[in-house]
Coordinates of C-alpha atoms and ligand atoms in Angstrom, one line a residue:
Chain K
M23 CA 3.4 38.9 31.7
S24 CA 5.3 37.3 28.8
E25 CA 4.0 33.7 28.1
R26 CA 6.2 30.7 28.4
P27 CA 7.2 29.1 25.2
F28 CA 4.4 26.8 23.7
T29 CA 6.5 23.6 24.2
S30 CA 6.4 20.4 25.9
T31 CA 9.1 21.7 28.3
S32 CA 6.5 24.5 29.3
F33 CA 3.8 22.2 29.6
Q34 CA 5.9 19.8 31.8
Q35 CA 6.9 22.8 34.1
Y36 CA 3.3 23.5 34.4
L37 CA 2.5 19.9 35.4
A38 CA 5.2 20.2 38.1
E39 CA 3.1 23.3 39.4
H40 CA 0.2 21.0 39.3
R41 CA -1.7 22.9 36.5
L42 CA -3.0 21.3 33.3
M43 CA -2.4 24.0 30.7
A44 CA -3.6 24.0 27.0
T45 CA -3.1 26.5 24.3
R46 CA -6.0 28.6 22.8
C47 CA -5.7 30.0 19.2
G48 CA -6.6 33.8 19.2
T49 CA -7.4 33.7 15.4
C50 CA -9.9 30.7 15.5
G51 CA -10.6 30.1 18.9
A52 CA -9.7 26.4 19.0
L53 CA -8.4 24.9 22.3
H54 CA -5.4 22.3 22.0
L55 CA -4.0 19.9 24.3
P56 CA -1.1 18.9 24.0
P57 CA 0.0 22.5 23.5
R58 CA 0.6 23.9 19.9
P59 CA 2.8 26.6 18.9
L60 CA 0.9 26.8 15.6
C61 CA -2.7 26.3 15.4
P62 CA -3.5 23.1 13.6
S63 CA -7.0 24.0 12.9
C64 CA -6.3 27.4 11.2
F65 CA -2.7 27.7 10.9
G66 CA -2.9 30.9 13.2
E67 CA 0.1 31.8 15.2
A68 CA -1.6 34.2 17.9
I69 CA -1.4 31.5 20.8
S70 CA -2.0 31.9 24.5
W71 CA -2.0 29.4 27.4
E72 CA -5.2 28.4 29.2
E73 CA -5.7 26.4 32.3
M74 CA -8.0 23.5 32.3
S75 CA -10.5 22.6 34.9
G76 CA -9.2 19.2 35.0
S77 CA -12.6 17.5 34.6
G78 CA -13.6 15.0 31.9
H79 CA -14.7 11.6 31.1
L80 CA -12.9 8.4 29.9
K81 CA -13.0 7.8 26.1
A82 CA -11.2 4.6 26.0
F83 CA -8.9 2.8 28.1
T84 CA -6.8 -0.4 28.7
T85 CA -5.2 -2.2 31.7
I86 CA -1.6 -3.0 30.7
H87 CA 0.1 -6.3 31.9
I88 CA 3.1 -6.3 29.6
A89 CA 4.6 -2.9 30.6
P90 CA 7.3 -0.7 29.1
T91 CA 10.8 -0.2 30.9
A92 CA 9.5 3.0 32.6
M93 CA 6.3 1.5 34.2
I94 CA 8.3 -1.7 35.2
E95 CA 10.6 0.8 37.1
A96 CA 7.5 2.4 38.6
G97 CA 6.4 -1.2 40.0
Y98 CA 4.0 -2.2 37.4
G99 CA 3.9 -5.3 35.5
R100 CA 2.3 -8.8 34.9
N101 CA 1.4 -8.9 38.7
N102 CA 0.5 -5.4 39.2
P103 CA -1.3 -4.0 36.0
Y104 CA -2.1 -0.5 35.5
C105 CA -4.9 1.5 33.7
T106 CA -4.1 4.1 31.0
G107 CA -6.5 5.9 28.8
V108 CA -7.8 8.7 26.7
V109 CA -9.6 11.4 28.6
E110 CA -11.7 13.9 27.1
L111 CA -12.0 17.1 28.9
D112 CA -15.0 19.1 29.6
E113 CA -13.7 22.0 27.7
G114 CA -13.2 19.6 24.5
P115 CA -9.6 18.5 23.9
A116 CA -8.7 14.9 24.9
I117 CA -5.3 13.6 26.2
S118 CA -3.5 10.3 27.1
A119 CA -3.1 9.8 30.8
Q120 CA -2.7 7.1 33.4
I121 CA -5.9 6.4 35.1
L122 CA -5.4 5.9 38.9
G123 CA -8.0 4.8 41.5
V124 CA -9.5 2.2 39.4
D125 CA -9.0 -1.7 39.9
A126 CA -6.7 -2.5 36.9
S127 CA -7.0 -6.4 37.7
H128 CA -10.7 -6.1 36.9
P129 CA -11.0 -4.1 33.7
Q130 CA -14.5 -5.5 33.3
G131 CA -15.4 -2.8 36.2
I132 CA -14.0 0.1 34.4
A133 CA -16.4 1.7 32.0
V134 CA -16.0 4.1 29.0
G135 CA -17.6 7.3 30.0
I136 CA -16.9 7.4 33.8
R137 CA -16.3 11.1 35.3
L138 CA -12.8 11.7 35.9
S139 CA -10.7 14.5 37.5
V140 CA -7.1 15.3 37.1
T141 CA -4.3 14.1 39.4
F142 CA -0.7 14.9 39.4
V143 CA 1.7 11.9 39.8
E144 CA 5.3 12.2 41.2
R145 CA 7.4 9.7 39.9
G146 CA 11.4 9.0 40.0
Q147 CA 14.0 9.9 42.4
G148 CA 16.7 12.9 42.6
D149 CA 17.4 14.4 39.0
G150 CA 14.8 11.9 37.5
R151 CA 11.9 13.0 39.6
H152 CA 9.1 14.3 37.3
T153 CA 5.4 14.9 37.4
L154 CA 3.0 12.9 35.2
L155 CA -0.7 13.7 34.2
G156 CA -3.0 11.2 35.7
F157 CA -6.8 11.1 36.2
Q158 CA -8.9 9.5 38.8
P159 CA -12.7 8.8 39.2
A160 CA -14.4 12.0 40.2
V161 CA -15.8 12.0 43.7
G162 CA -19.5 13.1 44.3
Chain O
M5 CA -12.5 16.7 -7.0
R6 CA -10.8 15.1 -10.0
A7 CA -9.5 11.5 -9.4
K8 CA -5.9 11.4 -9.1
K9 CA -4.1 9.2 -11.8
L10 CA -0.7 7.8 -12.4
N11 CA 1.3 9.4 -15.2
R12 CA 1.9 6.0 -16.5
G13 CA 0.9 2.3 -15.5
V14 CA 2.8 0.3 -13.2
A15 CA 2.9 -3.6 -13.0
L16 CA 4.1 -6.0 -10.4
V17 CA 6.0 -8.9 -12.2
G18 CA 7.6 -10.8 -9.2
A19 CA 7.4 -10.9 -5.5
G20 CA 9.0 -13.0 -2.8
M21 CA 9.7 -13.2 0.9
S22 CA 12.0 -14.8 3.6
R23 CA 10.1 -17.0 6.2
F24 CA 8.8 -14.9 9.0
G25 CA 9.7 -16.1 12.4
A26 CA 12.8 -16.0 14.8
F27 CA 15.9 -16.5 13.2
P28 CA 18.9 -15.9 15.6
A29 CA 21.4 -17.0 12.9
D30 CA 20.3 -14.5 10.3
T31 CA 20.7 -10.8 10.1
T32 CA 18.3 -8.5 8.1
R33 CA 20.8 -8.7 5.1
D34 CA 20.7 -12.5 4.9
L35 CA 16.8 -12.2 5.1
F36 CA 16.8 -9.7 2.5
V37 CA 18.8 -11.9 0.1
Q38 CA 16.4 -14.7 0.8
A39 CA 13.5 -12.5 -0.3
F40 CA 15.2 -11.2 -3.2
R41 CA 16.1 -14.7 -4.4
E42 CA 12.5 -15.8 -4.0
M43 CA 11.3 -12.8 -5.9
R44 CA 13.9 -13.4 -8.8
A45 CA 12.8 -16.9 -9.2
S46 CA 9.1 -15.6 -9.4
V47 CA 9.8 -13.6 -12.6
D48 CA 8.4 -15.8 -15.3
K49 CA 10.7 -14.9 -18.0
G50 CA 13.7 -14.2 -15.9
L51 CA 15.4 -11.2 -14.3
D52 CA 18.7 -9.7 -15.0
P53 CA 19.2 -7.7 -11.8
R54 CA 21.4 -5.3 -13.7
G55 CA 18.4 -3.8 -15.1
I56 CA 17.0 -2.6 -11.7
E57 CA 17.5 1.2 -11.5
A58 CA 16.5 2.1 -8.1
I59 CA 15.5 0.5 -4.8
Y60 CA 13.2 1.6 -1.9
I61 CA 13.5 -0.5 1.4
G62 CA 10.9 0.0 4.4
N63 CA 12.4 -0.4 7.5
Y64 CA 11.1 0.7 10.8
S65 CA 14.2 0.6 13.3
S66 CA 17.1 -1.5 12.5
D67 CA 19.0 1.4 14.4
L68 CA 17.2 0.2 17.6
F69 CA 16.5 -3.3 16.9
E70 CA 20.2 -4.3 15.6
G71 CA 22.3 -1.2 16.1
Q72 CA 22.4 -0.7 12.1
G73 CA 21.3 2.5 10.8
H74 CA 21.4 3.4 7.0
T75 CA 20.2 0.0 6.0
A76 CA 19.0 0.7 2.2
P77 CA 22.5 0.9 0.6
L78 CA 23.6 -2.2 2.5
M79 CA 20.7 -4.3 1.2
A80 CA 21.4 -2.9 -2.4
D81 CA 25.0 -3.9 -1.9
W82 CA 24.0 -7.4 -0.6
I83 CA 22.2 -8.2 -3.7
G84 CA 25.0 -6.8 -6.1
L85 CA 23.6 -3.4 -6.8
A86 CA 25.6 -1.2 -4.4
S87 CA 25.6 1.6 -6.9
R88 CA 21.9 2.1 -7.3
P89 CA 20.0 4.8 -5.7
A90 CA 18.7 3.1 -2.5
T91 CA 16.4 4.9 -0.1
R92 CA 15.1 3.7 3.0
V93 CA 11.5 4.6 3.9
E94 CA 10.2 4.7 7.5
D95 CA 6.5 5.0 8.4
A96 CA 6.7 2.5 11.4
C97 CA 4.6 -0.6 10.6
A98 CA 3.6 0.9 7.1
S99 CA 7.2 1.4 6.1
S100 CA 7.1 -1.1 3.2
G101 CA 3.6 -0.2 2.1
V102 CA 5.0 3.3 1.7
A103 CA 8.0 2.1 0.0
L104 CA 5.9 0.1 -2.5
R105 CA 4.2 3.5 -3.2
Q106 CA 7.4 5.3 -3.6
G107 CA 8.5 2.7 -6.3
I108 CA 5.1 3.3 -8.1
L109 CA 5.5 6.9 -8.1
A110 CA 9.3 6.7 -9.2
I111 CA 8.0 4.6 -12.3
A112 CA 5.0 6.7 -13.0
S113 CA 7.0 9.8 -13.1
G114 CA 9.0 8.3 -15.9
L115 CA 12.3 8.5 -14.2
Y116 CA 12.8 4.7 -13.9
D117 CA 11.3 1.7 -15.7
M118 CA 12.4 -0.9 -13.3
V119 CA 12.5 -0.5 -9.3
L120 CA 12.8 -3.0 -6.7
V121 CA 10.9 -2.4 -3.5
G122 CA 11.3 -4.4 -0.3
G123 CA 11.0 -4.5 3.6
I124 CA 13.1 -5.8 6.3
E125 CA 13.0 -6.0 10.1
K126 CA 14.9 -8.0 12.7
M127 CA 13.2 -7.7 16.1
T128 CA 13.9 -10.8 18.1
N129 CA 17.5 -9.8 19.1
L130 CA 16.1 -7.5 21.9
P131 CA 14.2 -8.9 25.0
T132 CA 10.4 -8.3 24.9
E133 CA 10.7 -5.1 27.1
R134 CA 12.9 -3.5 24.8
V135 CA 10.8 -4.4 21.7
T136 CA 7.9 -2.9 23.6
D137 CA 9.9 0.4 24.1
T138 CA 11.0 0.4 20.5
L139 CA 7.6 -0.1 19.0
A140 CA 6.1 2.5 21.5
T141 CA 8.5 5.3 19.8
A142 CA 6.1 4.9 16.8
G143 CA 3.7 6.8 19.1
D144 CA 4.1 10.1 20.5
V145 CA 6.9 9.7 23.1
L146 CA 6.2 13.2 24.6
Y147 CA 2.5 12.9 25.2
E148 CA 1.4 9.1 24.9
I149 CA 4.3 7.1 26.1
P150 CA 4.6 9.0 29.6
A151 CA 1.0 7.8 30.1
G152 CA 2.2 4.2 30.0
F153 CA 0.8 3.3 26.5
T154 CA 2.2 0.4 24.6
F155 CA 1.4 -0.7 21.3
P156 CA -0.7 -3.4 22.3
G157 CA -2.2 -0.6 24.7
F158 CA -3.0 1.7 21.9
Y159 CA -5.1 -1.0 20.0
A160 CA -6.6 -2.1 23.3
A161 CA -7.9 1.3 24.0
I162 CA -9.5 1.4 20.4
A163 CA -11.0 -2.0 21.2
T164 CA -12.7 -0.5 24.6
A165 CA -14.0 2.4 22.7
Y166 CA -15.4 0.1 19.7
M167 CA -16.9 -2.3 22.3
A168 CA -18.6 0.5 24.1
R169 CA -20.2 1.8 21.1
Y170 CA -21.0 -1.2 19.1
G171 CA -21.6 -4.0 21.6
A172 CA -18.6 -6.3 20.4
S173 CA -17.0 -8.5 23.1
P174 CA -13.5 -9.8 23.6
E175 CA -14.9 -13.0 21.9
S176 CA -15.4 -11.1 18.9
F177 CA -11.7 -10.4 18.6
M178 CA -10.8 -14.1 19.3
K179 CA -12.7 -15.1 16.3
V180 CA -10.3 -13.1 14.3
G181 CA -7.3 -14.9 15.8
L182 CA -8.9 -18.2 15.2
K183 CA -9.5 -17.4 11.5
N184 CA -6.0 -16.0 10.9
H185 CA -4.3 -18.9 12.4
E186 CA -6.5 -21.4 10.5
N187 CA -5.2 -19.5 7.3
G188 CA -1.7 -19.2 8.5
A189 CA -1.5 -23.1 9.1
L190 CA -1.7 -23.4 5.5
N191 CA 1.2 -20.9 4.8
P192 CA 4.7 -22.5 4.8
K193 CA 6.2 -18.9 5.4
A194 CA 4.2 -18.3 8.5
Q195 CA 5.6 -18.0 11.9
F196 CA 2.8 -19.8 13.4
G197 CA 2.1 -22.6 10.9
A198 CA -0.6 -24.0 13.0
T199 CA -4.1 -23.7 14.1
I200 CA -5.0 -22.4 17.7
R201 CA -6.6 -26.1 18.0
T202 CA -3.1 -27.7 16.8
M203 CA -1.3 -25.4 19.6
M204 CA -3.8 -26.3 22.3
D205 CA -3.4 -30.0 21.5
R206 CA 0.2 -29.9 21.7
R207 CA 0.1 -28.4 25.2
I208 CA -2.2 -31.1 26.2
A209 CA 0.2 -33.7 24.6
S210 CA 3.1 -32.2 26.2
A211 CA 1.6 -32.0 29.9
K212 CA 0.7 -35.6 29.4
A213 CA 4.2 -36.4 28.2
K214 CA 5.6 -34.7 31.4
G215 CA 3.0 -36.3 33.8
R216 CA 1.7 -32.8 34.5
P217 CA -2.0 -32.2 35.1
M218 CA -3.9 -32.2 31.8
P219 CA -5.5 -28.9 30.9
T220 CA -9.1 -29.5 30.4
W221 CA -10.1 -27.1 27.7
E222 CA -13.3 -28.1 26.1
D223 CA -12.6 -26.1 22.9
E224 CA -10.7 -23.4 21.5
M225 CA -12.7 -20.6 23.0
A226 CA -12.1 -22.1 26.6
F227 CA -8.3 -22.2 25.7
L228 CA -8.6 -18.6 24.7
H229 CA -10.3 -17.5 27.7
D230 CA -7.7 -19.2 30.0
D231 CA -5.5 -16.6 31.6
N232 CA -2.6 -19.0 31.7
A233 CA -2.8 -20.3 28.1
N234 CA -3.7 -16.8 26.7
P235 CA -2.5 -14.2 29.1
V236 CA -3.8 -10.7 29.0
I237 CA -1.2 -8.2 27.3
A238 CA -3.4 -5.2 27.4
W239 CA -7.1 -5.7 28.2
P240 CA -9.0 -6.7 26.2
M241 CA -6.1 -7.8 24.1
R242 CA -4.6 -11.1 25.1
L243 CA -1.5 -13.0 23.7
F244 CA -3.7 -14.5 20.9
D245 CA -4.9 -11.0 19.9
C246 CA -1.5 -9.7 19.2
S247 CA 0.9 -10.2 16.3
P248 CA 4.2 -11.8 17.3
I249 CA 7.7 -10.1 17.5
S250 CA 9.4 -11.4 14.0
D251 CA 12.3 -11.3 11.8
G252 CA 11.6 -11.2 8.0
A253 CA 12.0 -9.7 4.8
A254 CA 10.1 -9.3 1.4
A255 CA 10.8 -7.9 -2.0
A256 CA 8.7 -7.0 -5.1
L257 CA 9.7 -6.2 -8.7
L258 CA 7.9 -3.2 -10.4
V259 CA 8.1 -2.0 -14.0
A260 CA 6.4 0.4 -16.3
E261 CA 3.3 -1.1 -17.6
D262 CA 4.5 -1.4 -21.3
L263 CA 7.5 -3.6 -20.2
A264 CA 5.4 -6.1 -18.2
D265 CA 5.0 -8.5 -21.0
S266 CA 8.7 -9.1 -21.4
F267 CA 8.9 -10.1 -17.8
S268 CA 5.8 -12.0 -17.0
D269 CA 3.2 -14.2 -18.4
V270 CA 0.6 -13.0 -15.8
P271 CA 1.6 -9.6 -14.6
I272 CA -0.3 -7.7 -11.9
H273 CA -1.2 -4.3 -12.6
I274 CA -1.1 -1.8 -9.6
I275 CA -4.2 0.3 -10.6
G276 CA -4.9 2.1 -7.3
S277 CA -2.5 3.8 -4.7
G278 CA -3.4 5.9 -1.6
Q279 CA -1.5 7.2 1.5
A280 CA -2.7 9.4 4.4
S281 CA -1.3 10.3 7.8
D282 CA -3.2 11.4 11.1
C283 CA -2.4 12.8 14.4
A284 CA -1.9 10.9 17.8
L285 CA -4.8 8.7 19.1
H286 CA -5.9 11.1 21.7
D287 CA -6.4 14.0 19.2
R288 CA -8.9 12.0 17.1
P289 CA -12.6 12.7 17.2
D290 CA -13.6 9.1 16.6
L291 CA -11.5 6.2 18.3
T292 CA -13.5 3.5 16.6
T293 CA -12.0 4.1 13.1
I294 CA -8.7 4.9 11.5
A295 CA -9.3 8.0 9.4
S296 CA -5.9 7.7 7.4
A297 CA -7.2 4.2 6.4
R298 CA -10.5 5.7 5.2
L299 CA -8.5 8.4 3.3
A300 CA -6.1 6.2 1.8
G301 CA -8.9 3.7 0.8
E302 CA -10.9 6.2 -0.9
Q303 CA -8.0 7.8 -2.9
A304 CA -7.1 4.0 -4.1
Y305 CA -10.7 3.3 -4.9
Q306 CA -11.0 6.5 -6.9
M307 CA -7.6 6.0 -8.7
A308 CA -8.6 2.5 -9.8
G309 CA -12.3 3.3 -10.5
V310 CA -13.5 0.3 -8.4
R311 CA -15.7 0.0 -5.4
P312 CA -15.1 -2.0 -2.1
A313 CA -17.6 -4.7 -3.2
D314 CA -15.6 -5.5 -6.2
I315 CA -12.4 -6.5 -4.3
K316 CA -12.1 -10.4 -4.5
I317 CA -9.5 -10.6 -1.6
A318 CA -7.8 -8.4 0.8
E319 CA -4.7 -8.3 3.1
V320 CA -5.4 -5.8 5.8
H321 CA -3.1 -4.9 8.8
D322 CA -4.0 -7.0 11.6
C323 CA -1.3 -6.1 14.1
F324 CA -4.0 -6.8 16.7
T325 CA -7.3 -8.6 16.1
I326 CA -9.4 -5.4 16.7
A327 CA -7.4 -3.7 13.9
E328 CA -8.6 -6.3 11.2
I329 CA -12.3 -5.6 12.3
V330 CA -11.7 -1.7 12.1
A331 CA -9.9 -2.0 8.8
T332 CA -12.6 -4.0 7.2
E333 CA -15.0 -1.2 8.2
D334 CA -12.5 1.7 7.2
L335 CA -12.0 -0.1 3.6
G336 CA -15.8 0.0 3.1
F337 CA -16.4 -3.8 3.1
F338 CA -18.7 -3.5 6.2
A339 CA -20.7 -0.5 7.6
P340 CA -19.3 1.1 10.8
G341 CA -20.2 -1.2 13.8
E342 CA -20.7 -4.4 11.4
G343 CA -17.2 -5.7 11.1
W344 CA -17.2 -7.8 14.3
K345 CA -20.4 -9.4 13.5
A346 CA -18.8 -10.2 10.0
A347 CA -15.9 -11.7 11.8
E348 CA -18.0 -13.8 14.2
E349 CA -20.2 -15.0 11.2
G350 CA -17.3 -16.4 9.3
V351 CA -17.7 -13.7 6.4
T352 CA -14.1 -13.0 6.3
G353 CA -12.8 -16.7 6.3
R354 CA -11.2 -18.2 3.1
G355 CA -14.5 -19.7 2.1
G356 CA -16.7 -16.6 3.2
R357 CA -17.9 -13.9 1.0
R358 CA -15.2 -11.4 1.8
P359 CA -12.1 -13.2 2.4
I360 CA -9.6 -11.3 4.6
N361 CA -5.9 -12.3 5.3
S362 CA -5.6 -15.5 3.5
S363 CA -2.0 -15.5 4.3
G364 CA -2.8 -15.7 8.0
G365 CA -2.2 -12.0 8.3
L366 CA 0.3 -10.5 10.6
K367 CA -1.2 -12.4 13.5
S368 CA -0.1 -16.0 12.3
K369 CA 2.2 -15.2 9.3
G370 CA 4.3 -12.9 11.6
H371 CA 5.0 -9.0 11.8
P372 CA 8.6 -8.0 11.2
V373 CA 7.3 -4.6 11.0
G374 CA 9.2 -3.0 8.2
A375 CA 8.5 -6.0 6.0
S376 CA 4.8 -6.6 6.5
G377 CA 3.8 -4.2 3.7
I378 CA 5.5 -6.1 1.1
G379 CA 4.6 -9.2 2.8
Q380 CA 1.1 -8.7 2.1
V381 CA 1.9 -8.0 -1.6
V382 CA 3.6 -11.3 -1.9
E383 CA 0.2 -13.1 -0.7
I384 CA -1.6 -11.2 -3.3
W385 CA 0.8 -12.1 -5.9
H386 CA 0.2 -15.7 -5.3
Q387 CA -3.4 -15.6 -5.0
M388 CA -4.0 -13.6 -8.1
R389 CA -1.8 -16.0 -10.0
G390 CA -3.5 -19.0 -8.6
E391 CA 0.0 -20.1 -6.7
A392 CA -1.4 -20.0 -3.2
G393 CA -1.4 -23.7 -2.9
E394 CA -3.5 -25.1 -0.3
R395 CA -4.9 -21.8 0.8
Q396 CA -5.9 -20.6 -2.8
L397 CA -9.2 -19.2 -2.7
P398 CA -11.9 -21.2 -4.6
N399 CA -12.9 -18.2 -6.9
S400 CA -10.7 -16.3 -9.5
V401 CA -9.1 -13.4 -7.8
D402 CA -8.6 -10.6 -10.3
L403 CA -9.0 -7.9 -8.0
A404 CA -7.2 -7.4 -4.7
L405 CA -6.4 -4.7 -2.2
T406 CA -3.6 -4.5 0.4
H407 CA -3.9 -2.1 3.6
N408 CA -0.7 -1.3 5.6
V409 CA -1.0 0.9 8.8
G410 CA 2.0 2.6 10.7
G411 CA 1.4 3.2 14.4
T412 CA -2.0 3.5 15.3
G413 CA -2.9 4.9 12.0
Q414 CA -0.6 8.0 11.8
T415 CA 0.1 6.3 8.3
C416 CA -1.8 4.2 6.2
A417 CA -1.0 2.9 2.7
V418 CA -3.8 1.2 0.5
H419 CA -3.2 -0.4 -3.0
I420 CA -5.4 -2.0 -5.4
Y421 CA -4.1 -4.8 -7.9
E422 CA -5.7 -6.1 -11.0
R423 CA -5.2 -9.2 -13.1
R424 CA -6.2 -8.7 -16.8
R425 CA -5.6 -12.2 -18.1
Ligands
ZN524 ZN1 -6.6 28.4 14.9

């Protein structure tokens, strides 16, 4: 099976298939998320895709009240804040993602370190429809 | 590793800035000419602009803010120097800190003896959402922005990581805002030329005049905790934790060190310069520090042959209050996790042991992003020459530092300055 190119387009296609994919360097073994076509750890070019378990923990977060245009279009803003953060996966790499299933109106109740699992968020209509990476508190 | 040295010395012999604020009637060109004129007037022995051989202009995004690209030659033309090589430098909010470094390198190389460096930004034409979107493009638009991150959001995330590790609280950040507004109240160029107390009293007076219910804030901290008076932008960053949306320009004149005396009675020697870059925030192992600032700082200290404890005054990049606390640790003024305590204890005030942002910082002075780096140089210039008026530090300022960050630290430029007489 030939690998998909190590691009953001491929990453996005995988997200649409509800798969969180990182790249593994065949030279030094480093794992990278977002995917990298050239290993930033050793400059190696022997790269392959690897699927992540989707489990991790919250490394940093914020609840956003003054939202960018795309999030305003999704229904967020001053009266409906959302939580976004940096999630460190159990496999090691960390990524930015919206954090769902938490009360963004009460940020004091959200804690760095909580366990999270991946979720896939469908947004937009028609041609603008796309899948975004999200995380939510892990159950159990 | 051998300390990197400049091939020849470089001196600052003039500096000036426009007011920072919202100026609907002025474009970047008008603001830059204002900055240039003030810079020209600051050159003790006079400046014939024809001697300027090259121009470096920091500008983040006139393209998106004003619909004007290719800004450097325009600025050159508007000060009568259309033929000079004029180069725009873009490193987000560190654009003019890096333009300064390019000017230094150009003189140190021996190619030019006299270089103009500047910074410009005109942000207030756009509504807040579009400014938010434009600033966000300094992050990674493929992997950070789709997550919903905004610029206040990035620094808010740094703040939550910092609070979780070191025990700081939102009140720690508010203390930085209070201090910077106190300093900015003494700076005629500042966007907010008022203390938080003054702004609070104005609101009470306005409510009284309009016959509205009078707010009952006991003190400034109560005001800062009020969700209406100080709304959350990206928790824990509230309005008074964030630098404003600003218009402004700044300019500085650099010459080869051996020419300094023919321009200035009190030249300021630039003895250290450092610059480093970094990856997106999520890819960094430690979110409580900005690695590029540590690296740029180390380079500048090494080149200058000085230690953090030697620095008398620093202008650091307080785009958000948490950023000032992290900066004071990254630059070695305080140990990791100690910066918030220093802020709470008043150590960083004008009368403190380690004065930070005597200008009011970006928080109070304003943050026209591409102009902020040279704006910091203007404050250092005044403080080192004893020309800072009401906000002049009590002790002699013979060694100073500026720290200018782009994005969340994808860029940082640090410079060290010395007065020798
Ligand atoms: Zn590798």
